[in-house]
Short mmCIF file of C-alpha atoms in Angstrom, two decimals:
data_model
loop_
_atom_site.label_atom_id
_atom_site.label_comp_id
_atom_site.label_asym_id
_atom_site.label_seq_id
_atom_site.Cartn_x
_atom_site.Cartn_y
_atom_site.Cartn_z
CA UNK A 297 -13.91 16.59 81.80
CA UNK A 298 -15.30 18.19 78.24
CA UNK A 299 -11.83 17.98 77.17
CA UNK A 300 -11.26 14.27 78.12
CA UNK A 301 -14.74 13.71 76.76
CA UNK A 302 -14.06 15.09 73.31
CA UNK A 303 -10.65 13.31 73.35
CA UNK A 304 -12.47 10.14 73.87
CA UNK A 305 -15.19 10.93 70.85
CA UNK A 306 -12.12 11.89 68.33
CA UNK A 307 -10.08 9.18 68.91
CA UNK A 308 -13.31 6.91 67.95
CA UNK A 309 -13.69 8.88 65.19
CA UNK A 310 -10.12 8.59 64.18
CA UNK A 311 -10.31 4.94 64.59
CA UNK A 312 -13.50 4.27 62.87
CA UNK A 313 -12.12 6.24 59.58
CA UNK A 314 -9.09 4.34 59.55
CA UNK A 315 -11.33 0.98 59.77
CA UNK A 316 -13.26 2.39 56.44
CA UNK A 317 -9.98 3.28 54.81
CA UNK A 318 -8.96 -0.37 55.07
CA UNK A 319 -12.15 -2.05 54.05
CA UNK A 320 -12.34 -0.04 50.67
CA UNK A 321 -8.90 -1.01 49.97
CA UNK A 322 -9.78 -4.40 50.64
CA UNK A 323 -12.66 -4.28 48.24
CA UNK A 324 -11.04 -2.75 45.47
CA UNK A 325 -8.37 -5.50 45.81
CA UNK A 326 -11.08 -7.60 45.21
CA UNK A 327 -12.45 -6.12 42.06
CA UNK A 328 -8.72 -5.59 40.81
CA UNK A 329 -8.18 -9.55 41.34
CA UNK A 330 -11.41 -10.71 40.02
CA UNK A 331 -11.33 -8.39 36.76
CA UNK A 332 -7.70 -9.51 35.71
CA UNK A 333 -8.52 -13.22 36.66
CA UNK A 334 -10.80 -12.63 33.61
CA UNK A 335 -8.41 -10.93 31.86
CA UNK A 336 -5.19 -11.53 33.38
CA UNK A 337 -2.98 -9.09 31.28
CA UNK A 338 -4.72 -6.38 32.19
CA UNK A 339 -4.87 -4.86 28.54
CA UNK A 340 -7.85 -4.67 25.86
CA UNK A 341 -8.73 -7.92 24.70
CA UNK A 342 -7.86 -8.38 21.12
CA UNK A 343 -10.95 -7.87 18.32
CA UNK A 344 -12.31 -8.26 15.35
CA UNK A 345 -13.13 -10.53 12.67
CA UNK A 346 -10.81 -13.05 11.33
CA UNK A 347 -12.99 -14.68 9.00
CA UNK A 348 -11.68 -15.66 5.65
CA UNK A 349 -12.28 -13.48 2.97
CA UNK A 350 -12.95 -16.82 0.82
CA UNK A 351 -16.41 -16.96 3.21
CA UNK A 352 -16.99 -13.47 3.88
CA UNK A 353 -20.25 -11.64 1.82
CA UNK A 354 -19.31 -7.86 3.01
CA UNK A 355 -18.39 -5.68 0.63
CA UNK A 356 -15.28 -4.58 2.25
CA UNK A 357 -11.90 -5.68 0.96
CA UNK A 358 -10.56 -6.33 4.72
CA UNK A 359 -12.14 -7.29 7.75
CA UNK A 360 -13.25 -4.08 10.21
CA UNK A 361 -11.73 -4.16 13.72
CA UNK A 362 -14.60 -3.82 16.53
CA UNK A 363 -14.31 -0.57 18.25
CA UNK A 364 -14.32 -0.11 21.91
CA UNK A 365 -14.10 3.31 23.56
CA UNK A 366 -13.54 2.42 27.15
CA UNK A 367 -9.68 2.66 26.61
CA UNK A 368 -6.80 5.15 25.72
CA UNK A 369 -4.51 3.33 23.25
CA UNK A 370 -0.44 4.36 23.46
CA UNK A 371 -0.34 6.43 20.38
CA UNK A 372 -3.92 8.04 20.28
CA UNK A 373 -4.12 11.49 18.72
CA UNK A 374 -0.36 11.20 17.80
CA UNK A 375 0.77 10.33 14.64
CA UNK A 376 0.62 7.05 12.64
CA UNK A 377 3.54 4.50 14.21
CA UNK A 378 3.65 6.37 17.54
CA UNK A 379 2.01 3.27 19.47
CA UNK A 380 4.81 1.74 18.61
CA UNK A 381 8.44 1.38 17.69
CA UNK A 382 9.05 -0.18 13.90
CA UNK A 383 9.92 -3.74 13.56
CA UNK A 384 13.42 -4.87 14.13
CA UNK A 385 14.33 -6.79 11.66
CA UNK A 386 13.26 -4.17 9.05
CA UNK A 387 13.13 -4.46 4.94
CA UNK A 388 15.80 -5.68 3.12
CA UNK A 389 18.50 -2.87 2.05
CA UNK A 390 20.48 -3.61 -0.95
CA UNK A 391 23.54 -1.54 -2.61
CA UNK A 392 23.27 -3.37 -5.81
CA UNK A 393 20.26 -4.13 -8.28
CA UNK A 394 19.38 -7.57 -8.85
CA UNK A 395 18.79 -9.53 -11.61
CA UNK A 396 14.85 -10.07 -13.11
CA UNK A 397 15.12 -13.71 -11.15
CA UNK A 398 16.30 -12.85 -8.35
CA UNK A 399 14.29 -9.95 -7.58
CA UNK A 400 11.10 -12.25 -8.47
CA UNK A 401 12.10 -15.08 -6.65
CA UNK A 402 13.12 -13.26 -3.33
CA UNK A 403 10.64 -10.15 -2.96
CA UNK A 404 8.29 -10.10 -6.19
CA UNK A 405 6.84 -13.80 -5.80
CA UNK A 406 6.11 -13.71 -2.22
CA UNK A 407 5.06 -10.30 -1.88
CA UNK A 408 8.69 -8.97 0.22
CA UNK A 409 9.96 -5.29 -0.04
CA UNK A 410 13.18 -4.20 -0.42
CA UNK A 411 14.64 -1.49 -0.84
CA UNK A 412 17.89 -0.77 -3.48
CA UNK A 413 20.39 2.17 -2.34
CA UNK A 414 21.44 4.45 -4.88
CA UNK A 415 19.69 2.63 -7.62
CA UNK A 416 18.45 5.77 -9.75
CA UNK A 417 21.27 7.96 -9.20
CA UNK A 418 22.72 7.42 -12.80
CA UNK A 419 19.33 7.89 -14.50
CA UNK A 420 18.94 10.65 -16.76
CA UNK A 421 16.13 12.54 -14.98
CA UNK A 422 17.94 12.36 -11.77
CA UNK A 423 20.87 13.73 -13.13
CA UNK A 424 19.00 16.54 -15.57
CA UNK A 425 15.67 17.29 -13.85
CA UNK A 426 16.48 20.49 -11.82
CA UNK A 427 13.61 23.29 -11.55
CA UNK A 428 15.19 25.18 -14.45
CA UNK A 429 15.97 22.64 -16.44
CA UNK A 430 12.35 20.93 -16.71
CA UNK A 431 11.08 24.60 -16.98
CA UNK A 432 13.60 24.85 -20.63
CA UNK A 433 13.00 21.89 -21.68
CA UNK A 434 9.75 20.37 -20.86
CA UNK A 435 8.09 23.95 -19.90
CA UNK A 436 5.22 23.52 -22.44
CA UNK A 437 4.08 20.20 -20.94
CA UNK A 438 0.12 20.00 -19.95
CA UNK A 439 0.43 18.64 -16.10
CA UNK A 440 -2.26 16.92 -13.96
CA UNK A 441 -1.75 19.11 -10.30
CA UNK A 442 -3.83 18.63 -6.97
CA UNK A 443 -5.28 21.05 -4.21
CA UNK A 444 -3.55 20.10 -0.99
CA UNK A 445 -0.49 18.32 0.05
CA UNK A 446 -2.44 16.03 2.58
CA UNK A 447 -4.52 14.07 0.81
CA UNK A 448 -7.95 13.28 2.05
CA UNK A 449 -9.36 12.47 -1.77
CA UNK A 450 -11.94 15.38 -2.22
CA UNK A 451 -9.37 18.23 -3.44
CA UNK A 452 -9.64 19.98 -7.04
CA UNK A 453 -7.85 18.70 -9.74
CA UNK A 454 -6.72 20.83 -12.71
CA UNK A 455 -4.02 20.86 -15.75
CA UNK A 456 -1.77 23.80 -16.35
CA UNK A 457 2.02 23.82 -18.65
CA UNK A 458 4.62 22.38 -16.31
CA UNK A 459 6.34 25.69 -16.36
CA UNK A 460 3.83 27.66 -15.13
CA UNK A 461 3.19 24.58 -11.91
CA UNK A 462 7.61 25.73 -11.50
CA UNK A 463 6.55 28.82 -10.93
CA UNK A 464 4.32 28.46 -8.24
CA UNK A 465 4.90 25.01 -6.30
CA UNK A 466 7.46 26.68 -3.78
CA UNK A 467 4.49 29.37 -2.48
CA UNK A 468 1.27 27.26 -3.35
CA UNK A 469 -0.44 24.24 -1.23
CA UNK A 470 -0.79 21.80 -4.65
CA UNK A 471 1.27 18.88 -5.60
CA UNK A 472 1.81 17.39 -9.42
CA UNK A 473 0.93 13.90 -9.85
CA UNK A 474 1.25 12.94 -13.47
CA UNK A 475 1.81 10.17 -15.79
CA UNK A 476 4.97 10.47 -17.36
CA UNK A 477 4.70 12.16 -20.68
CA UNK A 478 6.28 10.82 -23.82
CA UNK A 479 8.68 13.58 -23.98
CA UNK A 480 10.25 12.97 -20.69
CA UNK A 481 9.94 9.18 -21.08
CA UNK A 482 14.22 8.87 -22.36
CA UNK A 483 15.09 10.67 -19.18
CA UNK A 484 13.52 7.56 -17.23
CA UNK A 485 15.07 4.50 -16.88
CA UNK A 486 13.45 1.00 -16.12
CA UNK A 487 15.78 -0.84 -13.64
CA UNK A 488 17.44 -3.97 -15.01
CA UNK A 489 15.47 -6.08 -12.37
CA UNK A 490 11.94 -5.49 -14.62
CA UNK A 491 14.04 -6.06 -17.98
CA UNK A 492 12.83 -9.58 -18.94
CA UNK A 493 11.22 -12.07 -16.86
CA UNK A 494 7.80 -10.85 -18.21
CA UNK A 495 7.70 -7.72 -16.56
CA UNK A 496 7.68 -5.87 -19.54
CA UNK A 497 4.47 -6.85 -20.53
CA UNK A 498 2.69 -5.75 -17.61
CA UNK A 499 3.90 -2.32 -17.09
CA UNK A 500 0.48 -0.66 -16.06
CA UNK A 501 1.49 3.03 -15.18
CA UNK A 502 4.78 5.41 -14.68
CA UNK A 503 4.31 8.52 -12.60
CA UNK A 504 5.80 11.49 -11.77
CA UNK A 505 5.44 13.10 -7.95
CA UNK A 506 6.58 16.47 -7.81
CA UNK A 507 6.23 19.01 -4.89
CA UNK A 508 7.54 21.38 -2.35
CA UNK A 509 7.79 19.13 0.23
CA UNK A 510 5.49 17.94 3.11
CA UNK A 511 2.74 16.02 1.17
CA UNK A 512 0.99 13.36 3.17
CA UNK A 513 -0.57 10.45 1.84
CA UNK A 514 -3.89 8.36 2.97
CA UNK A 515 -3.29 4.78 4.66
CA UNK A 516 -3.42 2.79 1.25
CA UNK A 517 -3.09 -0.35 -0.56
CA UNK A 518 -2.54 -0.79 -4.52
CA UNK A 519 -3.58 -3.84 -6.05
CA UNK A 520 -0.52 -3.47 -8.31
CA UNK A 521 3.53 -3.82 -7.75
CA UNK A 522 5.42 -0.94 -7.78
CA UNK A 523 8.83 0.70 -7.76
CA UNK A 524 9.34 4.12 -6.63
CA UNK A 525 12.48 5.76 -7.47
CA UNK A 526 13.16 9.34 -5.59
CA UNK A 527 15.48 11.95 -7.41
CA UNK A 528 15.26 14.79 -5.13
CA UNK A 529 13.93 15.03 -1.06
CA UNK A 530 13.13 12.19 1.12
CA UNK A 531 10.06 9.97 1.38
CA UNK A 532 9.59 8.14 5.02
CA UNK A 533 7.37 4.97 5.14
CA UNK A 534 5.01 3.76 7.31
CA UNK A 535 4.39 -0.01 5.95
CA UNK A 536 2.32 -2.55 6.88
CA UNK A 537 2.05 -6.09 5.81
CA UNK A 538 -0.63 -7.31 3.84
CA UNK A 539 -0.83 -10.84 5.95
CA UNK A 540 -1.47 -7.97 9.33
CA UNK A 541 -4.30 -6.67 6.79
CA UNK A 542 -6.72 -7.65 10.24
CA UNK A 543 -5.40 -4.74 11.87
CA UNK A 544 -6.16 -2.11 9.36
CA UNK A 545 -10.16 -1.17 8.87
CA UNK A 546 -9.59 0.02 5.17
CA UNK A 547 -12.87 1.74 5.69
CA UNK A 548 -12.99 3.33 1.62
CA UNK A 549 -12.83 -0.08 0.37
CA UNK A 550 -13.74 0.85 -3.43
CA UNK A 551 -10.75 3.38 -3.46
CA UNK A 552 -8.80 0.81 -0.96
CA UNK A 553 -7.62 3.51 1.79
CA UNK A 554 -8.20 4.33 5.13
CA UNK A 555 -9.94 7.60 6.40
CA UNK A 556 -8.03 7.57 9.54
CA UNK A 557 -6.28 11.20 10.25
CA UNK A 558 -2.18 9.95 9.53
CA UNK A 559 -1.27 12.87 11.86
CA UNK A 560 -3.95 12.32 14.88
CA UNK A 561 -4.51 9.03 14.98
CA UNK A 562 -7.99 8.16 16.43
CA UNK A 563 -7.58 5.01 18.55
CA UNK A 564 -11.28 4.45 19.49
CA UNK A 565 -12.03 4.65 16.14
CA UNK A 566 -9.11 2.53 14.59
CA UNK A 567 -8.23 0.34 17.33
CA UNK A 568 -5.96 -2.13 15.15
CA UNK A 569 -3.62 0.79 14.74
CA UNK A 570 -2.65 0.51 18.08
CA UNK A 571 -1.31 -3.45 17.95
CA UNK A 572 -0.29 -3.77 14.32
CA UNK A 573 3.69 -4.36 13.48
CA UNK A 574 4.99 -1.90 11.40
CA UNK A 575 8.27 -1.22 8.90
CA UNK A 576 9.65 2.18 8.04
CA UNK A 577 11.67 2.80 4.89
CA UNK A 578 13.19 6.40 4.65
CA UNK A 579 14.36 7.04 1.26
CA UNK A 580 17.36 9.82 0.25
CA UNK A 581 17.95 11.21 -3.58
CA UNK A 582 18.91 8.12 -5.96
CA UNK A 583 16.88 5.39 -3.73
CA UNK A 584 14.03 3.11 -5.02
CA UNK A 585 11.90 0.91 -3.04
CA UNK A 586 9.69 -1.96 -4.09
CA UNK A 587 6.33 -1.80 -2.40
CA UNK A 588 4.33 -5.12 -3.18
CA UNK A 589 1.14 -5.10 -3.80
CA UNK A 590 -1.47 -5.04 -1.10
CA UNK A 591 1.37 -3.95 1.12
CA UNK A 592 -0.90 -1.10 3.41
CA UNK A 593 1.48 2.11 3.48
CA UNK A 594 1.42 5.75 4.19
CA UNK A 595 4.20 8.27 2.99
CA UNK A 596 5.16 11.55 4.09
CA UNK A 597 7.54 13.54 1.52
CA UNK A 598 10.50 16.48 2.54
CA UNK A 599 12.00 19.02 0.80
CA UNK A 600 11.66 19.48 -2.62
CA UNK A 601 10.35 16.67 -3.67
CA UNK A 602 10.55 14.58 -6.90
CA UNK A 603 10.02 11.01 -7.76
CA UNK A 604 9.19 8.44 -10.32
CA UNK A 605 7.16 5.14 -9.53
CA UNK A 606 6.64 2.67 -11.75
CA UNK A 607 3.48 0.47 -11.18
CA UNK A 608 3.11 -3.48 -13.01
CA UNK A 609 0.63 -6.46 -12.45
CA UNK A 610 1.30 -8.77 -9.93
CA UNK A 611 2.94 -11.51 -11.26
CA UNK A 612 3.10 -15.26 -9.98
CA UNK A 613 4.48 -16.64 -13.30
CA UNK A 614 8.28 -15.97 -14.38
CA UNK A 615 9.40 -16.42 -18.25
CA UNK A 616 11.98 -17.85 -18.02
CA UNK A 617 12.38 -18.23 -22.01
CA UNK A 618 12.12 -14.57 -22.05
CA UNK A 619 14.87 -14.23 -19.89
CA UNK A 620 18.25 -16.22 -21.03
CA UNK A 621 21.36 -16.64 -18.83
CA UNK A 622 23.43 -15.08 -21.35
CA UNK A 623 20.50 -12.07 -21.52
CA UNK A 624 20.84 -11.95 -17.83
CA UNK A 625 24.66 -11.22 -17.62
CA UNK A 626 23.91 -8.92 -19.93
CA UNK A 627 21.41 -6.64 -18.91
CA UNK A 628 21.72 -3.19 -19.33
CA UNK A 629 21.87 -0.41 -15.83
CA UNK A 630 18.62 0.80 -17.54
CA UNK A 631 16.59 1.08 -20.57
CA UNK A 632 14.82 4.13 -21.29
CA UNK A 633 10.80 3.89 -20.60
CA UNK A 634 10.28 5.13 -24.42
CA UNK A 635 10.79 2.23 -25.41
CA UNK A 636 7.94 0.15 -23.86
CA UNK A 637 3.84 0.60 -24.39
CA UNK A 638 1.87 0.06 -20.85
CA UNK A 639 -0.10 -3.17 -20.76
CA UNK A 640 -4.20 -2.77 -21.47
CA UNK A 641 -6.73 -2.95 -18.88
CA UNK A 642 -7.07 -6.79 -19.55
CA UNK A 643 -3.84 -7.76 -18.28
CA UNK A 644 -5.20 -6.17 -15.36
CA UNK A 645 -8.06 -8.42 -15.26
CA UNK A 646 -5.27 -11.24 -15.81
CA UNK A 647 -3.99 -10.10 -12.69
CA UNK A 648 -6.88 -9.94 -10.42
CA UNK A 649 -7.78 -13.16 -11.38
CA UNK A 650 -4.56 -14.40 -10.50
CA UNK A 651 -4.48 -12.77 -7.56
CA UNK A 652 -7.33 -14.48 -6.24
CA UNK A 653 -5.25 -17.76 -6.24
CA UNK A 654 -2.57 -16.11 -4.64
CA UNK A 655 -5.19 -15.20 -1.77
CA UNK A 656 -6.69 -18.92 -1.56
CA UNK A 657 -2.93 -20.06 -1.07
CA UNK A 658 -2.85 -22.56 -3.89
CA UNK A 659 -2.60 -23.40 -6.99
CA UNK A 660 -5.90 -22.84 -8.71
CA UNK A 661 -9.41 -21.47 -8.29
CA UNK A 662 -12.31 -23.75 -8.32
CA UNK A 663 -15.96 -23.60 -7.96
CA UNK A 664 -16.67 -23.30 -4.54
CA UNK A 665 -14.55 -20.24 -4.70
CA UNK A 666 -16.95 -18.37 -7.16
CA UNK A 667 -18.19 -16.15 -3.74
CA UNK A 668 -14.74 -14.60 -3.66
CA UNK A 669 -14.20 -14.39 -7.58
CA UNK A 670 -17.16 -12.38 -7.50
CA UNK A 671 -16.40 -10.49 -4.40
CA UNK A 672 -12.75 -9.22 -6.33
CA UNK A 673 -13.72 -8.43 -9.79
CA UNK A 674 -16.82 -6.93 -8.84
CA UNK A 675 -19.18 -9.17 -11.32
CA UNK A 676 -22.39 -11.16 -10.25
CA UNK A 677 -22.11 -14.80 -8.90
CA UNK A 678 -23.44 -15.97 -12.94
CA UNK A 679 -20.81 -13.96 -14.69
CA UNK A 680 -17.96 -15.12 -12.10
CA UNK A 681 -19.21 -18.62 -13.14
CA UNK A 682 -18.60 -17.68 -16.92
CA UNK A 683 -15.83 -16.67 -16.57
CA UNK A 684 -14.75 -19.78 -14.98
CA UNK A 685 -15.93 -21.84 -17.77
CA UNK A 686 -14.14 -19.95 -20.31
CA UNK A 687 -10.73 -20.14 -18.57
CA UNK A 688 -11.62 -24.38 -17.52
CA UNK A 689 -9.78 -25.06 -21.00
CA UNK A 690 -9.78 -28.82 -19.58
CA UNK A 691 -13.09 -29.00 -18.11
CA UNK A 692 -11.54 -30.22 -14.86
CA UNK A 693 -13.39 -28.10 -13.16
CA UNK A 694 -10.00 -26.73 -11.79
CA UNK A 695 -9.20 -23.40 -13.23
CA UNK A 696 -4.87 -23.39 -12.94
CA UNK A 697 -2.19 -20.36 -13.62
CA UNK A 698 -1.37 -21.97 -16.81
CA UNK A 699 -5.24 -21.46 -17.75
CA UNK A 700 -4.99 -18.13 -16.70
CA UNK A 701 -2.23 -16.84 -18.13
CA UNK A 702 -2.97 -18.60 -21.45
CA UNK A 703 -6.05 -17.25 -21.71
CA UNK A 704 -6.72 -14.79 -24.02
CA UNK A 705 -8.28 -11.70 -22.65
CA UNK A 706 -10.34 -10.47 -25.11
CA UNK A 707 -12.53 -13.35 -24.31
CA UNK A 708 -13.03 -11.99 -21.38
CA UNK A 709 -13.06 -8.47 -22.08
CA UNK A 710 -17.02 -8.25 -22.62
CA UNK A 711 -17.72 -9.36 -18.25
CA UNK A 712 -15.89 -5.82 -17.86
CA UNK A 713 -16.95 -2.94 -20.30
CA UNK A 714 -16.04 -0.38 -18.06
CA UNK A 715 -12.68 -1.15 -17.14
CA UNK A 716 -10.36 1.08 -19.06
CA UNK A 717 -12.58 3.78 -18.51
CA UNK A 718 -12.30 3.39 -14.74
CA UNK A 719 -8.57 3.26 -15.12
CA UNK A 720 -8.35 6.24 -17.30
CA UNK A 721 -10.17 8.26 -14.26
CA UNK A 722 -9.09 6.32 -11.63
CA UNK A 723 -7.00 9.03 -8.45
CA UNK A 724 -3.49 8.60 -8.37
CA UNK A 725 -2.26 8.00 -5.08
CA UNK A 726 0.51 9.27 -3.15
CA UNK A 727 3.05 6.63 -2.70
#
């Protein structure tokens, strides 16, 4: 009878459980339904602020995603591009330089990198620069070296003879990032693409990178073109387009970088770095690669390790007088750098300037836009409206290319005393 009994009470039991197992699966069906009704993917809703940057008062160069740390992103604590694999239809590879027009009207006007095969490999310094060779020759050479291959922007910087850095780069954590000295300028050539066309006369800086190998860059942006040739090691990419700039919360905006870990990627924290499209560009000995301005990009060097980049203004404006068909057929593999001065800081103005119109999307700046000239060049809402007034040659109250680029710059010199000087100390950054 007890046994019956207790038979009786467990089989309830059992029944009664299995009754409470089904009605909490029923109500978590319920949630799951009703929660991706309202967000039927099932993934993070998409954030952060696509305002224009022609409306937008902060003081930040790109918008800031919103961060949300309810959610694991694919790729978090794992390396920059891990969330996800790069973009298909990659940058353009070429085996052969092009002309001056054809490398501004395909990649340098509308802001398209490329990269050229082999294009360096019958320079000078990539032939001649081998450890004991820059030791003989160049030896005595005062060099600008860093603390630390991964750059986070608060190491030491000091100067030492280029023969002594030869001595010590193999065993030491530093890294030599230098302008190139007018001693070593013959062995570097400028690429027939930049011979005419105007390039020339906004050549801002040439650089040499030289190190052991494993050097790590920030997540940057230049404001500046570039071409970055490599003579010895490999350099591997991670690029980002400057029209996905939403993505990327460039949270140093005055030195334009990211403080995001590149090895241990913080997704909570950077949540655009989890969704943004992304190109990678490895570059072998003899390569150069044309990184357009704004472009956002991180680099991570192997082996020994030696390049030379070449930064110039943005330019919207080809001279075509400068730049005959007959001088085009004629152009030259290279021409040493010795033979051309950098530009001054106010072609660098020039630029900025112009560079606002390239931002707007037309074809000139006018005055409603004075929010955003004063935004870029860093001058007060009366001095952007100045400077407007000196470039309105017209008084069309339409300030156009032509303006800008015939204006002379020493009339606009005095809005930006401080300039050069900021140049002259301005931080190299890793390419």
């Amino acid at each position: 009878m007890s046994l019956s009994l207790s038979s009786s009470v467990l089989g309830t039991a059992n029944v009664m459980a299995i009754w409470f197992v089904i009605a909490l699966g029923i109500s978590c069906c319920f949630e799951m339904t009703f929660s991706e009704e309202h967000n039927p993917t099932g993934s993070r809703p998409v954030t952060g602020d696509d305002q224009d940057l022609a409306g937008n008062t902060d003081d930040t160069v790109f918008n800031k995603p919103q961060h949300d740390t309810t959610e694991a992103f694919v790729g978090h604590l794992k390396p920059l591009g891990a969330h996800q694999p790069p973009e298909k239809n990659g940058v353009d590879v070429l085996d052969v330089v092009p002309g001056p027009l054809d490398f501004f009207d395909n990649y340098v006007k509308d802001g398209k990198p490329v990269l050229l095969r082999g294009a360096a490999k019958n320079m000078l310094a990539f032939k001649l620069w081998t450890d004991d060779y820059l030791r003989r020759t160049y030896g005595n050479v005062e060099v600008e070296v860093e603390e630390g291959k991964k750059e986070n922007r608060s190491q030491g910087v000091w100067t030492m003879p280029l023969a002594d850095y030869i001595d010590r780069y193999q065993q030491t954590d530093m890294y030599m990032v230098h302008s190139v000295p007018q001693q070593m300028a013959d062995d570097v050539g400028l690429l027939r693409c930049l011979q005419c066309g105007g390039f020339t006369n906004y050549l801002q800086d040439a650089v040499i990178w030289y190190s052991s190998g494993g050097t790590k860059s920030v997540l940057h942006f230049d404001s500046v073109d570039n071409v970055n040739c490599i003579i010895d090691g490999e350099k591997e990419f991670f690029m980002v387009d400057k029209r996905q700039k939403e993505h990327i919360d460039i949270d140093s905006p005055q030195g334009a970088f990211s403080n995001v870990d590149v090895d241990k990627v913080d997704m909570n924290k950077y949540p655009g770095l989890g969704r943004v499209p992304w190109y990678n560009v490895t570059m072998h000995p003899g390569d150069c690669l044309f990184i357009p301005y704004k472009w956002i990009h991180q680099v991570h060097s192997q082996g020994r390790n030696l390049a030379v980049n070449i930064w110039f203004v943005h330019n919207m404006h080809f001279d075509r007088a400068g730049c005959q068909q007959q001088q085009l057929q004629n152009l030259p593999e290279f021409v040493p750098l010795s033979q051309f001065e950098m530009a001054s800081s106010g072609e660098q103005i020039r630029a900025e300037i112009v560079n606002i119109i390239d931002e707007l999307g037309t074809d000139f700046i006018q005055e409603s836009n004075m929010q955003l000239v004063s935004h870029n060049l860093d001058v007060s809402i009366e001095a952007a409206k100045e400077l407007f007034s000196i470039m309105d040659v017209d008084n069309d109250k339409h300030v156009s290319l032509e303006e800008i680029y015939n204006c002379d710059m020493t009339d606009l010199a005095k809005f930006f005393p401080e300039k050069e000087e900021q140049e002259e100390e301005a931080q190299h950054d890793e390419l």
